[in-house]
Amino acid sequence: MSATLRVEEHDTHVLATLDRPEKRNAIDQELVDALHALCARLEVERRTLVLTGAGGSFAAGADIAQLRERRAADALEGINTRCFQRIRALPMPVISVLDGYALGGGAELAYAADIRIGTPTLKIGNPETGLGIIAAAGATWRLPQIVGDALAAEMLLTGRILTADEALAAGLVSAVLEPEAALARATELAERIATLDPAATQATKRALLAPASAHPAIELSEQSVLFESDEKQRRMTEFLERRSRSTADDTERRSRSTADSTERKSQR
Ligand code: COA
């Protein structure tokens, strides 16, 4: 697909690794193009995406060498913005595993994920104003949603970079684990998601992403579709039959043990 985006197929998900370690996985046009190509596939194939970076970094930002050459028209095109929004809007969940640097555009790519898992070396934040630009690929609207207005403003206005523990305390990552364990956790989550109803998962994601003005109408409309689905019928019937089977088993076990103890007493 691309020399800088390694894509591995798993039964339950796709694992995509930003693989430009000599540049701390800085996101250049080639990576953006590769991410678009991956999105085009996942919009149709509808699988969970696990995103990570090679060589001890997630991504140290957009590629500054390319950024320096970009002009007003490039800014208006929203090269990274459109790419990260497309990732955010993927029909199935996106999980990012954040090892080491997640800075600038790298942090914004992480904010686009639904679930973030950090490692102890994580350094995450937006130093853009120090480079004479703003964080225009999601941080100003997405970061406040994740960590709240106050911390988002502090991070974006001062360039404060959070450590792993700070990111965990702020809810920016849901766990901090050593790199292998972090990837294993992401895999477990993808496996768990794969046991759930994909239609319900996708409906949940659409509701989560909907603007405030769309609630609760969107939930009701999504639910009205799911209430008619064969899969809902199957899953609920299976649950109820399992319950009634286990209740019947319990009753039988209890009556057997009462009978046994009565027999023991009568033998004494
Ligand atoms: N864009 C382009 N190249 C980058 C980059 C970026 N965002 N981040 C790192 N690189 C390159 C460096 O230029 C260097 O390339 P070189 O070996 O050809 O000189 C290489 O990656 C390694 O970076 P280096 O700074 O030597 O590594 P380090 O481990 O000492 O420091 C960072 C890592 C992330 C702290 C440092 O590279 C950095 O500050 N990067 C920029 C972060 C940033 O401002 N991001 C926001 C951009 S919007």
mmCIF file of C-alpha atoms and ligand atoms in Angstrom:
data_model
loop_
_atom_site.group_PDB
_atom_site.id
_atom_site.type_symbol
_atom_site.label_atom_id
_atom_site.label_comp_id
_atom_site.label_asym_id
_atom_site.label_seq_id
_atom_site.Cartn_x
_atom_site.Cartn_y
_atom_site.Cartn_z
ATOM 1 C CA MET A 1 0.000 0.000 0.000
ATOM 2 C CA SER A 2 2.737 2.469 1.051
ATOM 3 C CA ALA A 3 6.288 2.222 2.303
ATOM 4 C CA THR A 4 5.382 4.392 5.276
ATOM 5 C CA LEU A 5 2.069 2.821 6.323
ATOM 6 C CA ARG A 6 2.290 -0.874 7.169
ATOM 7 C CA VAL A 7 -1.111 -2.546 7.082
ATOM 8 C CA GLU A 8 -1.690 -5.979 8.648
ATOM 9 C CA GLU A 9 -4.896 -7.934 8.289
ATOM 10 C CA HIS A 10 -6.316 -9.680 11.350
ATOM 11 C CA ASP A 11 -9.574 -11.628 11.635
ATOM 12 C CA THR A 12 -11.095 -9.007 13.879
ATOM 13 C CA HIS A 13 -9.402 -5.791 12.743
ATOM 14 C CA VAL A 14 -6.813 -4.064 10.614
ATOM 15 C CA LEU A 15 -3.568 -2.967 12.252
ATOM 16 C CA ALA A 16 -1.982 0.070 10.580
ATOM 17 C CA THR A 17 1.481 1.171 11.676
ATOM 18 C CA LEU A 18 2.918 4.572 10.771
ATOM 19 C CA ASP A 19 6.348 3.425 9.689
ATOM 20 C CA ARG A 20 8.715 6.307 9.180
ATOM 21 C CA PRO A 21 10.719 5.940 12.380
ATOM 22 C CA GLU A 22 13.746 7.870 11.126
ATOM 23 C CA LYS A 23 11.441 10.933 11.005
ATOM 24 C CA ARG A 24 9.568 9.972 14.185
ATOM 25 C CA ASN A 25 6.668 9.002 11.879
ATOM 26 C CA ALA A 26 6.088 12.627 10.862
ATOM 27 C CA ILE A 27 2.976 12.671 8.697
ATOM 28 C CA ASP A 28 3.877 13.636 5.131
ATOM 29 C CA GLN A 29 1.770 13.642 1.978
ATOM 30 C CA GLU A 30 2.616 10.006 1.258
ATOM 31 C CA LEU A 31 1.277 8.963 4.671
ATOM 32 C CA VAL A 32 -1.835 11.111 4.217
ATOM 33 C CA ASP A 33 -2.456 9.450 0.833
ATOM 34 C CA ALA A 34 -1.946 5.997 2.353
ATOM 35 C CA LEU A 35 -4.358 6.799 5.203
ATOM 36 C CA HIS A 36 -6.970 7.954 2.664
ATOM 37 C CA ALA A 37 -6.533 4.707 0.721
ATOM 38 C CA LEU A 38 -6.959 2.713 3.940
ATOM 39 C CA CYS A 39 -10.088 4.709 4.835
ATOM 40 C CA ALA A 40 -11.557 4.094 1.387
ATOM 41 C CA ARG A 41 -11.211 0.364 2.060
ATOM 42 C CA LEU A 42 -12.500 0.447 5.654
ATOM 43 C CA GLU A 43 -15.520 2.510 4.631
ATOM 44 C CA VAL A 44 -16.562 -0.470 2.510
ATOM 45 C CA GLU A 45 -15.106 -3.420 4.455
ATOM 46 C CA ARG A 46 -16.187 -1.911 7.802
ATOM 47 C CA ARG A 47 -13.631 -3.289 10.222
ATOM 48 C CA THR A 48 -12.116 -1.960 13.426
ATOM 49 C CA LEU A 49 -8.871 -0.058 12.882
ATOM 50 C CA VAL A 50 -5.943 -0.167 15.293
ATOM 51 C CA LEU A 51 -3.477 2.629 14.584
ATOM 52 C CA THR A 52 0.038 2.703 15.959
ATOM 53 C CA GLY A 53 3.546 3.950 15.192
ATOM 54 C CA ALA A 54 6.875 2.197 14.680
ATOM 55 C CA GLY A 55 10.159 2.784 16.468
ATOM 56 C CA GLY A 56 8.941 4.123 19.818
ATOM 57 C CA SER A 57 6.895 7.072 18.498
ATOM 58 C CA PHE A 58 3.297 7.445 17.417
ATOM 59 C CA ALA A 59 3.877 10.541 15.261
ATOM 60 C CA ALA A 60 5.891 13.711 15.961
ATOM 61 C CA GLY A 61 3.513 15.835 13.921
ATOM 62 C CA ALA A 62 2.837 16.801 10.377
ATOM 63 C CA ASP A 63 6.013 16.832 8.312
ATOM 64 C CA ILE A 64 7.510 20.250 9.058
ATOM 65 C CA ALA A 65 9.633 20.233 5.885
ATOM 66 C CA GLN A 66 6.442 19.932 3.821
ATOM 67 C CA LEU A 67 4.447 22.277 6.092
ATOM 68 C CA ARG A 68 6.991 25.036 5.600
ATOM 69 C CA GLU A 69 6.356 24.987 1.844
ATOM 70 C CA ARG A 70 2.567 25.048 2.102
ATOM 71 C CA ARG A 71 0.725 28.280 1.314
ATOM 72 C CA ALA A 72 -2.764 29.709 1.924
ATOM 73 C CA ALA A 73 -4.445 27.549 -0.709
ATOM 74 C CA ASP A 74 -2.937 24.405 0.869
ATOM 75 C CA ALA A 75 -4.224 25.470 4.289
ATOM 76 C CA LEU A 76 -7.731 25.919 2.868
ATOM 77 C CA GLU A 77 -7.540 22.469 1.332
ATOM 78 C CA GLY A 78 -7.175 20.995 4.840
ATOM 79 C CA ILE A 79 -4.799 18.224 3.848
ATOM 80 C CA ASN A 80 -4.475 16.674 7.323
ATOM 81 C CA THR A 81 -7.865 17.905 8.525
ATOM 82 C CA ARG A 82 -9.801 16.040 5.845
ATOM 83 C CA CYS A 83 -7.714 12.927 6.360
ATOM 84 C CA PHE A 84 -8.213 12.859 10.140
ATOM 85 C CA GLN A 85 -11.920 13.647 9.815
ATOM 86 C CA ARG A 86 -12.254 10.709 7.467
ATOM 87 C CA ILE A 87 -10.543 8.481 10.039
ATOM 88 C CA ARG A 88 -12.821 9.838 12.764
ATOM 89 C CA ALA A 89 -15.871 9.101 10.621
ATOM 90 C CA LEU A 90 -14.905 5.483 9.842
ATOM 91 C CA PRO A 91 -17.943 3.276 10.366
ATOM 92 C CA MET A 92 -16.262 0.935 12.853
ATOM 93 C CA PRO A 93 -14.221 1.943 15.926
ATOM 94 C CA VAL A 94 -10.697 3.306 15.692
ATOM 95 C CA ILE A 95 -8.264 2.481 18.498
ATOM 96 C CA SER A 96 -4.901 4.225 18.714
ATOM 97 C CA VAL A 97 -1.881 2.933 20.586
ATOM 98 C CA LEU A 98 0.271 5.898 21.529
ATOM 99 C CA ASP A 99 3.910 5.157 22.203
ATOM 100 C CA GLY A 100 6.343 8.046 22.701
ATOM 101 C CA TYR A 101 5.687 11.265 20.800
ATOM 102 C CA ALA A 102 2.165 12.153 19.687
ATOM 103 C CA LEU A 103 2.693 15.806 18.823
ATOM 104 C CA GLY A 104 0.965 18.342 16.609
ATOM 105 C CA GLY A 105 -0.697 16.503 13.729
ATOM 106 C CA GLY A 106 0.276 13.231 15.447
ATOM 107 C CA ALA A 107 -1.765 14.245 18.487
ATOM 108 C CA GLU A 108 -4.656 15.289 16.230
ATOM 109 C CA LEU A 109 -4.585 11.901 14.537
ATOM 110 C CA ALA A 110 -4.782 10.367 18.025
ATOM 111 C CA TYR A 111 -7.711 12.662 18.952
ATOM 112 C CA ALA A 112 -9.524 11.344 15.869
ATOM 113 C CA ALA A 113 -9.571 7.835 17.352
ATOM 114 C CA ASP A 114 -12.465 6.580 19.477
ATOM 115 C CA ILE A 115 -10.207 4.895 22.034
ATOM 116 C CA ARG A 116 -6.617 5.794 22.970
ATOM 117 C CA ILE A 117 -4.143 3.651 24.886
ATOM 118 C CA GLY A 118 -0.809 5.157 25.949
ATOM 119 C CA THR A 119 2.580 3.808 26.922
ATOM 120 C CA PRO A 120 4.741 5.172 29.773
ATOM 121 C CA THR A 121 6.871 7.222 27.339
ATOM 122 C CA LEU A 122 3.884 9.075 25.865
ATOM 123 C CA LYS A 123 4.304 12.805 25.289
ATOM 124 C CA ILE A 124 1.151 14.257 23.779
ATOM 125 C CA GLY A 125 0.211 17.808 22.881
ATOM 126 C CA ASN A 126 0.170 20.585 20.334
ATOM 127 C CA PRO A 127 3.245 22.787 19.940
ATOM 128 C CA GLU A 128 1.926 24.375 16.710
ATOM 129 C CA THR A 129 1.846 28.009 17.880
ATOM 130 C CA GLY A 130 5.588 27.741 18.468
ATOM 131 C CA LEU A 131 5.925 27.043 14.736
ATOM 132 C CA GLY A 132 3.751 30.009 13.782
ATOM 133 C CA ILE A 133 0.613 28.032 12.893
ATOM 134 C CA ILE A 134 -2.511 26.741 14.634
ATOM 135 C CA ALA A 135 -3.515 23.168 15.308
ATOM 136 C CA ALA A 136 -6.092 23.110 12.517
ATOM 137 C CA ALA A 137 -6.634 19.370 12.093
ATOM 138 C CA GLY A 138 -9.075 18.750 14.919
ATOM 139 C CA ALA A 139 -7.381 19.822 18.167
ATOM 140 C CA THR A 140 -9.400 23.011 18.724
ATOM 141 C CA TRP A 141 -12.748 21.236 18.612
ATOM 142 C CA ARG A 142 -11.890 17.653 19.437
ATOM 143 C CA LEU A 143 -9.471 18.124 22.365
ATOM 144 C CA PRO A 144 -12.006 20.137 24.456
ATOM 145 C CA GLN A 145 -14.515 17.312 23.960
ATOM 146 C CA ILE A 146 -12.006 14.808 25.325
ATOM 147 C CA VAL A 147 -10.249 16.660 28.170
ATOM 148 C CA GLY A 148 -12.584 19.620 28.783
ATOM 149 C CA ASP A 149 -12.300 23.273 27.791
ATOM 150 C CA ALA A 150 -9.855 24.389 30.486
ATOM 151 C CA LEU A 151 -7.092 21.865 29.907
ATOM 152 C CA ALA A 152 -7.561 21.998 26.126
ATOM 153 C CA ALA A 153 -7.152 25.777 26.189
ATOM 154 C CA GLU A 154 -4.051 25.498 28.361
ATOM 155 C CA MET A 155 -2.518 22.867 26.101
ATOM 156 C CA LEU A 156 -3.303 24.697 22.865
ATOM 157 C CA LEU A 157 -2.395 28.187 24.087
ATOM 158 C CA THR A 158 0.806 27.271 25.911
ATOM 159 C CA GLY A 159 1.980 24.244 23.929
ATOM 160 C CA ARG A 160 1.910 22.176 27.127
ATOM 161 C CA ILE A 161 2.816 18.570 26.407
ATOM 162 C CA LEU A 162 1.248 15.961 28.702
ATOM 163 C CA THR A 163 3.094 12.952 30.086
ATOM 164 C CA ALA A 164 1.454 9.533 30.104
ATOM 165 C CA ASP A 165 0.247 9.938 33.693
ATOM 166 C CA GLU A 166 -1.149 13.387 32.973
ATOM 167 C CA ALA A 167 -2.891 12.101 29.843
ATOM 168 C CA LEU A 168 -4.380 9.250 31.866
ATOM 169 C CA ALA A 169 -5.580 11.620 34.618
ATOM 170 C CA ALA A 170 -7.143 13.877 31.943
ATOM 171 C CA GLY A 171 -8.935 10.937 30.292
ATOM 172 C CA LEU A 172 -6.994 11.499 27.084
ATOM 173 C CA VAL A 173 -5.855 7.867 27.215
ATOM 174 C CA SER A 174 -7.870 5.117 28.853
ATOM 175 C CA ALA A 175 -4.834 3.128 30.030
ATOM 176 C CA VAL A 176 -1.055 3.333 30.189
ATOM 177 C CA LEU A 177 0.694 0.065 29.433
ATOM 178 C CA GLU A 178 4.118 -1.049 28.208
ATOM 179 C CA PRO A 179 4.179 -1.049 24.376
ATOM 180 C CA GLU A 180 3.558 -4.782 23.885
ATOM 181 C CA ALA A 181 0.807 -4.834 26.491
ATOM 182 C CA ALA A 182 -0.740 -1.691 24.974
ATOM 183 C CA LEU A 183 -0.940 -3.347 21.570
ATOM 184 C CA ALA A 184 -2.270 -6.529 23.205
ATOM 185 C CA ARG A 185 -4.965 -4.447 24.954
ATOM 186 C CA ALA A 186 -5.936 -2.827 21.645
ATOM 187 C CA THR A 187 -6.146 -6.283 20.065
ATOM 188 C CA GLU A 188 -8.325 -7.533 22.947
ATOM 189 C CA LEU A 189 -10.637 -4.558 22.498
ATOM 190 C CA ALA A 190 -10.873 -5.187 18.744
ATOM 191 C CA GLU A 191 -11.628 -8.863 19.455
ATOM 192 C CA ARG A 192 -14.298 -7.890 21.949
ATOM 193 C CA ILE A 193 -15.858 -5.437 19.475
ATOM 194 C CA ALA A 194 -15.919 -8.245 16.883
ATOM 195 C CA THR A 195 -18.202 -10.304 19.168
ATOM 196 C CA LEU A 196 -20.773 -7.488 19.270
ATOM 197 C CA ASP A 197 -23.359 -6.708 16.635
ATOM 198 C CA PRO A 198 -21.577 -4.652 13.946
ATOM 199 C CA ALA A 199 -24.784 -2.837 12.984
ATOM 200 C CA ALA A 200 -25.314 -1.768 16.619
ATOM 201 C CA THR A 201 -21.668 -0.750 16.949
ATOM 202 C CA GLN A 202 -21.869 1.385 13.810
ATOM 203 C CA ALA A 203 -25.148 2.955 14.932
ATOM 204 C CA THR A 204 -23.564 3.777 18.299
ATOM 205 C CA LYS A 205 -20.621 5.409 16.565
ATOM 206 C CA ARG A 206 -22.924 7.493 14.359
ATOM 207 C CA ALA A 207 -24.814 8.640 17.470
ATOM 208 C CA LEU A 208 -21.563 9.459 19.278
ATOM 209 C CA LEU A 209 -20.362 11.546 16.354
ATOM 210 C CA ALA A 210 -23.640 13.382 15.774
ATOM 211 C CA PRO A 211 -23.841 17.077 16.677
ATOM 212 C CA ALA A 212 -25.695 18.052 19.882
ATOM 213 C CA SER A 213 -28.688 19.268 17.860
ATOM 214 C CA ALA A 214 -29.218 15.749 16.460
ATOM 215 C CA HIS A 215 -29.977 14.159 19.866
ATOM 216 C CA PRO A 216 -32.120 12.308 20.763
ATOM 217 C CA ALA A 217 -33.707 12.007 17.319
ATOM 218 C CA ILE A 218 -30.707 10.167 15.905
ATOM 219 C CA GLU A 219 -30.715 7.543 18.675
ATOM 220 C CA LEU A 220 -34.424 6.893 18.166
ATOM 221 C CA SER A 221 -34.031 6.555 14.452
ATOM 222 C CA GLU A 222 -31.008 4.244 14.775
ATOM 223 C CA GLN A 223 -32.857 2.177 17.372
ATOM 224 C CA SER A 224 -35.937 1.904 15.180
ATOM 225 C CA VAL A 225 -33.822 0.207 12.523
ATOM 226 C CA LEU A 226 -32.125 -2.117 15.034
ATOM 227 C CA PHE A 227 -35.431 -3.059 16.702
ATOM 228 C CA GLU A 228 -36.464 -4.617 13.379
ATOM 229 C CA SER A 229 -33.202 -6.499 12.824
ATOM 230 C CA ASP A 230 -32.926 -10.286 12.771
ATOM 231 C CA GLU A 231 -29.662 -10.008 14.668
ATOM 232 C CA LYS A 232 -31.335 -8.232 17.604
ATOM 233 C CA GLN A 233 -34.014 -10.929 17.647
ATOM 234 C CA ARG A 234 -31.391 -13.674 17.536
ATOM 235 C CA ARG A 235 -29.154 -12.167 20.237
ATOM 236 C CA MET A 236 -32.009 -11.430 22.638
ATOM 237 C CA THR A 237 -33.606 -14.842 22.107
ATOM 238 C CA GLU A 238 -30.264 -16.508 22.702
ATOM 239 C CA PHE A 239 -29.848 -14.528 25.958
ATOM 240 C CA LEU A 240 -33.333 -15.408 27.216
ATOM 241 C CA GLU A 241 -33.003 -19.090 26.287
ATOM 242 C CA ARG A 242 -29.631 -19.290 28.001
ATOM 243 C CA ARG A 243 -31.164 -17.706 31.124
ATOM 244 C CA SER A 244 -34.115 -20.056 31.173
ATOM 245 C CA ARG A 245 -31.804 -23.055 30.570
ATOM 246 C CA SER A 246 -29.533 -22.029 33.446
ATOM 247 C CA THR A 247 -32.545 -21.368 35.729
ATOM 248 C CA ALA A 248 -33.864 -24.843 34.884
ATOM 249 C CA ASP A 249 -30.393 -26.337 35.547
ATOM 250 C CA ASP A 250 -30.200 -24.488 38.887
ATOM 251 C CA THR A 251 -33.623 -25.723 39.942
ATOM 252 C CA GLU A 252 -32.682 -29.280 39.024
ATOM 253 C CA ARG A 253 -29.336 -28.997 40.866
ATOM 254 C CA ARG A 254 -31.034 -27.554 43.955
ATOM 255 C CA SER A 255 -33.735 -30.239 44.052
ATOM 256 C CA ARG A 256 -31.081 -32.942 43.546
ATOM 257 C CA SER A 257 -29.006 -31.656 46.458
ATOM 258 C CA THR A 258 -32.126 -31.438 48.702
ATOM 259 C CA ALA A 259 -32.984 -35.026 47.800
ATOM 260 C CA ASP A 260 -29.365 -36.130 48.508
ATOM 261 C CA SER A 261 -29.307 -34.470 51.927
ATOM 262 C CA THR A 262 -32.717 -35.962 52.838
ATOM 263 C CA GLU A 263 -31.386 -39.392 51.854
ATOM 264 C CA ARG A 264 -28.201 -38.871 53.926
ATOM 265 C CA LYS A 265 -30.259 -37.824 56.955
ATOM 266 C CA SER A 266 -32.525 -40.848 56.657
ATOM 267 C CA GLN A 267 -29.458 -43.146 56.488
ATOM 268 C CA ARG A 268 -28.066 -41.744 59.779
HETATM 269 N N1 COA B 1 8.452 16.880 10.736
HETATM 270 C C1 COA B 1 9.529 16.566 10.010
HETATM 271 N N2 COA B 1 10.585 15.915 10.518
HETATM 272 C C2 COA B 1 10.548 15.591 11.819
HETATM 273 C C3 COA B 1 9.457 15.886 12.643
HETATM 274 C C4 COA B 1 8.363 16.573 12.049
HETATM 275 N N3 COA B 1 7.277 16.890 12.732
HETATM 276 N N4 COA B 1 9.705 15.445 13.882
HETATM 277 C C5 COA B 1 10.913 14.869 13.832
HETATM 278 N N5 COA B 1 11.436 14.956 12.588
HETATM 279 C C6 COA B 1 12.716 14.466 12.095
HETATM 280 C C7 COA B 1 13.866 15.331 12.531
HETATM 281 O O1 COA B 1 14.004 16.436 11.678
HETATM 282 C C8 COA B 1 14.998 14.368 12.412
HETATM 283 O O2 COA B 1 15.347 14.245 11.053
HETATM 284 P P1 COA B 1 16.899 14.179 10.615
HETATM 285 O O3 COA B 1 17.445 12.985 11.342
HETATM 286 O O4 COA B 1 16.837 14.016 9.151
HETATM 287 O O5 COA B 1 17.502 15.450 11.098
HETATM 288 C C9 COA B 1 14.367 13.061 12.841
HETATM 289 O O6 COA B 1 12.983 13.216 12.669
HETATM 290 C C10 COA B 1 14.605 12.714 14.278
HETATM 291 O O7 COA B 1 14.246 13.834 15.052
HETATM 292 P P2 COA B 1 15.132 14.340 16.274
HETATM 293 O O8 COA B 1 14.657 15.722 16.611
HETATM 294 O O9 COA B 1 16.571 14.156 15.986
HETATM 295 O O10 COA B 1 14.703 13.267 17.375
HETATM 296 P P3 COA B 1 14.608 13.442 18.941
HETATM 297 O O11 COA B 1 14.243 12.102 19.466
HETATM 298 O O12 COA B 1 15.816 14.129 19.483
HETATM 299 O O13 COA B 1 13.394 14.469 19.178
HETATM 300 C C11 COA B 1 11.156 15.286 18.867
HETATM 301 C C12 COA B 1 12.076 14.064 18.855
HETATM 302 C C13 COA B 1 9.781 14.777 18.493
HETATM 303 C C14 COA B 1 11.101 15.923 20.261
HETATM 304 C C15 COA B 1 11.644 16.349 17.861
HETATM 305 O O14 COA B 1 11.941 15.699 16.653
HETATM 306 C C16 COA B 1 10.640 17.411 17.577
HETATM 307 O O15 COA B 1 10.508 18.349 18.356
HETATM 308 N N6 COA B 1 9.887 17.301 16.460
HETATM 309 C C17 COA B 1 8.938 18.285 16.058
HETATM 310 C C18 COA B 1 7.689 18.220 16.914
HETATM 311 C C19 COA B 1 6.657 19.243 16.475
HETATM 312 O O16 COA B 1 6.816 20.440 16.626
HETATM 313 N N7 COA B 1 5.537 18.744 15.933
HETATM 314 C C20 COA B 1 4.471 19.568 15.511
HETATM 315 C C21 COA B 1 4.453 19.666 14.048
HETATM 316 S S1 COA B 1 2.888 20.301 13.500
#
